[in-house]
CSV table of C-alpha atoms in Angstrom, one decimal:
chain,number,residue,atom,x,y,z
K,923,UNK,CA,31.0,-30.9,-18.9
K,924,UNK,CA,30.1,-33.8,-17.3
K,925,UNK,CA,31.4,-36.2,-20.0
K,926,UNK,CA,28.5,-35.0,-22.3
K,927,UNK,CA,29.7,-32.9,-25.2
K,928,UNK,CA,28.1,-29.4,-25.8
K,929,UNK,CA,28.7,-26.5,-29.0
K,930,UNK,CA,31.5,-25.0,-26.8
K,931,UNK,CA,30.4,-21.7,-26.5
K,932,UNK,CA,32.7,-19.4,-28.2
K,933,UNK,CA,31.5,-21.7,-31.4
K,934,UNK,CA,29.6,-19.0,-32.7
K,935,UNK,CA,32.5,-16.5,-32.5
K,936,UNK,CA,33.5,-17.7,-36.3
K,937,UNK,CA,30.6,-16.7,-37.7
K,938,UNK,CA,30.7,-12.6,-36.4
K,939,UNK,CA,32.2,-12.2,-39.8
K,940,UNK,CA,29.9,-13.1,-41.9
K,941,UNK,CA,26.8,-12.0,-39.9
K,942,UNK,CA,28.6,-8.5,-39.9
K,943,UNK,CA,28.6,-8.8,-43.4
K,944,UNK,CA,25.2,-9.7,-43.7
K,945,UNK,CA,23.8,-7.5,-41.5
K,946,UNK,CA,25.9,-4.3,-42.7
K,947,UNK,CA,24.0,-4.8,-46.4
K,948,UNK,CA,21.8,-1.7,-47.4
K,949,UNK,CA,18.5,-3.5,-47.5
K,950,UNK,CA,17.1,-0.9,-49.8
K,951,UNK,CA,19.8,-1.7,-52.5
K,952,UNK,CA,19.2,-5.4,-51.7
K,953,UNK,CA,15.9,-5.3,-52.9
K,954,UNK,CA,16.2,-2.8,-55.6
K,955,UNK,CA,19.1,-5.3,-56.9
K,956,UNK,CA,17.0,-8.2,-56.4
K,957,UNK,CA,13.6,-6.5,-58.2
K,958,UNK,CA,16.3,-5.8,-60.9
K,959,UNK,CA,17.1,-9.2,-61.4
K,960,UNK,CA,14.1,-11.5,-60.3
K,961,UNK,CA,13.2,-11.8,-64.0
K,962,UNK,CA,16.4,-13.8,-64.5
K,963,UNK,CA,16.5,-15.7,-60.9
K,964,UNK,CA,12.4,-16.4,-62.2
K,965,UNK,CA,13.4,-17.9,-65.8
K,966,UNK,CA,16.2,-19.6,-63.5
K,967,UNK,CA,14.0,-21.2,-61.0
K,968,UNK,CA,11.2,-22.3,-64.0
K,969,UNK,CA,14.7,-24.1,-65.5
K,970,UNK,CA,15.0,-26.2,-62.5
K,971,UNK,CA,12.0,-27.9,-62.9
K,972,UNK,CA,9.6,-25.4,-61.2
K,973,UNK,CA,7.3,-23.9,-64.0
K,974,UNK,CA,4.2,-22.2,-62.6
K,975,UNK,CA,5.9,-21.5,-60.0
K,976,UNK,CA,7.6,-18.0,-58.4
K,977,UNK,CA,11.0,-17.8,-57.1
K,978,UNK,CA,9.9,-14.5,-54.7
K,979,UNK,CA,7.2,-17.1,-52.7
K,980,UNK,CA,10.4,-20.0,-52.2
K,981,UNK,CA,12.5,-17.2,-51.1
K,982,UNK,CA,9.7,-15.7,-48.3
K,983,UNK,CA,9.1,-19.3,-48.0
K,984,UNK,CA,12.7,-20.1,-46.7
K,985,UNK,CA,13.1,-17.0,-45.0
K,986,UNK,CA,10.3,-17.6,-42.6
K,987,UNK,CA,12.0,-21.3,-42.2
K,988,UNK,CA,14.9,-19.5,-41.0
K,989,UNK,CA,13.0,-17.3,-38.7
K,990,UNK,CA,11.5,-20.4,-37.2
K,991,UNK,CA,15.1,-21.6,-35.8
K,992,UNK,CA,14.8,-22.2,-32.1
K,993,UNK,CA,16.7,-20.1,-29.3
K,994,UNK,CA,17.5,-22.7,-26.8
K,995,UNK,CA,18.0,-21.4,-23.7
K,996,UNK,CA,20.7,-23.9,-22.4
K,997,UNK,CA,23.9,-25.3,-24.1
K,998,UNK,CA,23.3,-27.7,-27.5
K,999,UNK,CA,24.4,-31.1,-26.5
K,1000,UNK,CA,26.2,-33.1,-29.4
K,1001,UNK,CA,27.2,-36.5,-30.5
K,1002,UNK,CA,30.5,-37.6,-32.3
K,1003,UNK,CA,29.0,-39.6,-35.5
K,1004,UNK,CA,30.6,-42.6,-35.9
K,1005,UNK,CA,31.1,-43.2,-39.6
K,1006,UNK,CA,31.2,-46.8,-40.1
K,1007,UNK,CA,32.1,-49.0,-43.1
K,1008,UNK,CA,34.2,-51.6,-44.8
K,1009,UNK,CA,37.0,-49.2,-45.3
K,1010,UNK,CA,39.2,-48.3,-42.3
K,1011,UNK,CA,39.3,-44.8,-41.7
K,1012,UNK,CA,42.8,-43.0,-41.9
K,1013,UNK,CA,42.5,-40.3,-40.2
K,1014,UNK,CA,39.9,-39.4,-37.6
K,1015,UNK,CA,36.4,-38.3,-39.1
K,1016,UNK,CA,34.9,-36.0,-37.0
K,1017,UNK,CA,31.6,-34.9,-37.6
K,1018,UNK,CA,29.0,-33.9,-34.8
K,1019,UNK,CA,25.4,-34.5,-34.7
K,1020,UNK,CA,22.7,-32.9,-32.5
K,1021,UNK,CA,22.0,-35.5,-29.4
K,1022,UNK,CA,18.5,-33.7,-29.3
K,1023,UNK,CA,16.6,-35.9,-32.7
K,1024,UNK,CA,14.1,-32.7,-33.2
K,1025,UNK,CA,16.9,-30.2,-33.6
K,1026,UNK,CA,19.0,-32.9,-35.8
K,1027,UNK,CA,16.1,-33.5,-38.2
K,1028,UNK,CA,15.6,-29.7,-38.9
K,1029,UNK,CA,16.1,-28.3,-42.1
K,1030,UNK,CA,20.2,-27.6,-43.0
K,1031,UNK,CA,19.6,-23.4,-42.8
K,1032,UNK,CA,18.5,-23.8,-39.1
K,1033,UNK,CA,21.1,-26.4,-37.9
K,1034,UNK,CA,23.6,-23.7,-39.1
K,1035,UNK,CA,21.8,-21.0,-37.3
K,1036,UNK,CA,22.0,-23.1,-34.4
K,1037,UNK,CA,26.0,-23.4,-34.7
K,1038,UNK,CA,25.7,-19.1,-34.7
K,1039,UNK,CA,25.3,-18.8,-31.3
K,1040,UNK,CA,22.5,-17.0,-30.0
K,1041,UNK,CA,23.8,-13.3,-30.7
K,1042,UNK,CA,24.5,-14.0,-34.7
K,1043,UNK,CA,21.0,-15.9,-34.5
K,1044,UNK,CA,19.0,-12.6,-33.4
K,1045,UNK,CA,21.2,-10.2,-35.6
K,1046,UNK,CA,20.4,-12.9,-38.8
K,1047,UNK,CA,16.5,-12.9,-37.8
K,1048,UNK,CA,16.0,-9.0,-37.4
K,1049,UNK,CA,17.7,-8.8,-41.0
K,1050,UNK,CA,15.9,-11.5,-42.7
K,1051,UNK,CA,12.7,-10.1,-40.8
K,1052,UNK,CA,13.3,-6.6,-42.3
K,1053,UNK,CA,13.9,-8.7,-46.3
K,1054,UNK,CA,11.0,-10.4,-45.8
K,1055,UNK,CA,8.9,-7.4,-44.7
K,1056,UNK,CA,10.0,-6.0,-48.4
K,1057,UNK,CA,9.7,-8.8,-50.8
K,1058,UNK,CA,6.9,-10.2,-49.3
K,1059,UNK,CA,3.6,-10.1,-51.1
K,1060,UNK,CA,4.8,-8.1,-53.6
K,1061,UNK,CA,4.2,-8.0,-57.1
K,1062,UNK,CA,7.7,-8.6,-59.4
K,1063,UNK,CA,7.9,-8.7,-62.8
């Protein structure tokens, strides 16, 4: 509208799947599967490069940096990224960024929450709310 390019808003419409899926997942069994395995997803994480460190506190910690997504009340306004270079491109590239800089430089989990539309957002936060409220300060060995 008005020569500026917004997410259209049926965008979020491909994601219903997959936050059906989501949210349709017996927390209960979730986190008894999880408790089951942290041992393994701990020696895992240590593996990485993280020893010292527990794999339940980066998972709260990126759960809470998915609650922190924003809920804009208006339309997300876009760019087209021009990919530039010394090869000529042979087909069209195209690849949109936020116009807004704050919502562009937020973490990669959030910028897709953002593409969810605002529905799949809420249904995504009460979920990951109820995960967190389970694994959260909680002792697993």
């Amino acid at each position: 509208k008005d020569g500026v390019e917004y997410i259209a808003g049926g965008n979020g419409e491909r994601y219903n799947a997959f936050v059906r899926f989501v949210t349709a997942i017996d927390s209960d069994a979730a986190v008894a599967l999880y408790v089951r395995m942290y041992p393994l997803l701990q020696k895992a994480y240590e593996d990485l490069g993280y020893p010292g460190k527990y794999f339940n506190n980066r998972l709260v910690e990126v759960i809470d940096q998915l609650l922190q997504t924003p809920e804009p009340s208006e339309p997300i306004q876009v760019t087209l990224m021009r990919v530039k270079g010394p090869i000529a491109e042979k087909r069209p590239w195209i690849r949109y960024e936020y116009a807004d800089p704050t919502l562009e430089a937020r973490p990669a989990g959030q910028k897709i929450m953002l593409r969810m539309g605002l529905r799949n957002t809420a249904a995504l936060k009460a979920k990951l709310r109820d995960l967190r409220k389970r694994v959260a300060g909680r002792t697993i060995n």
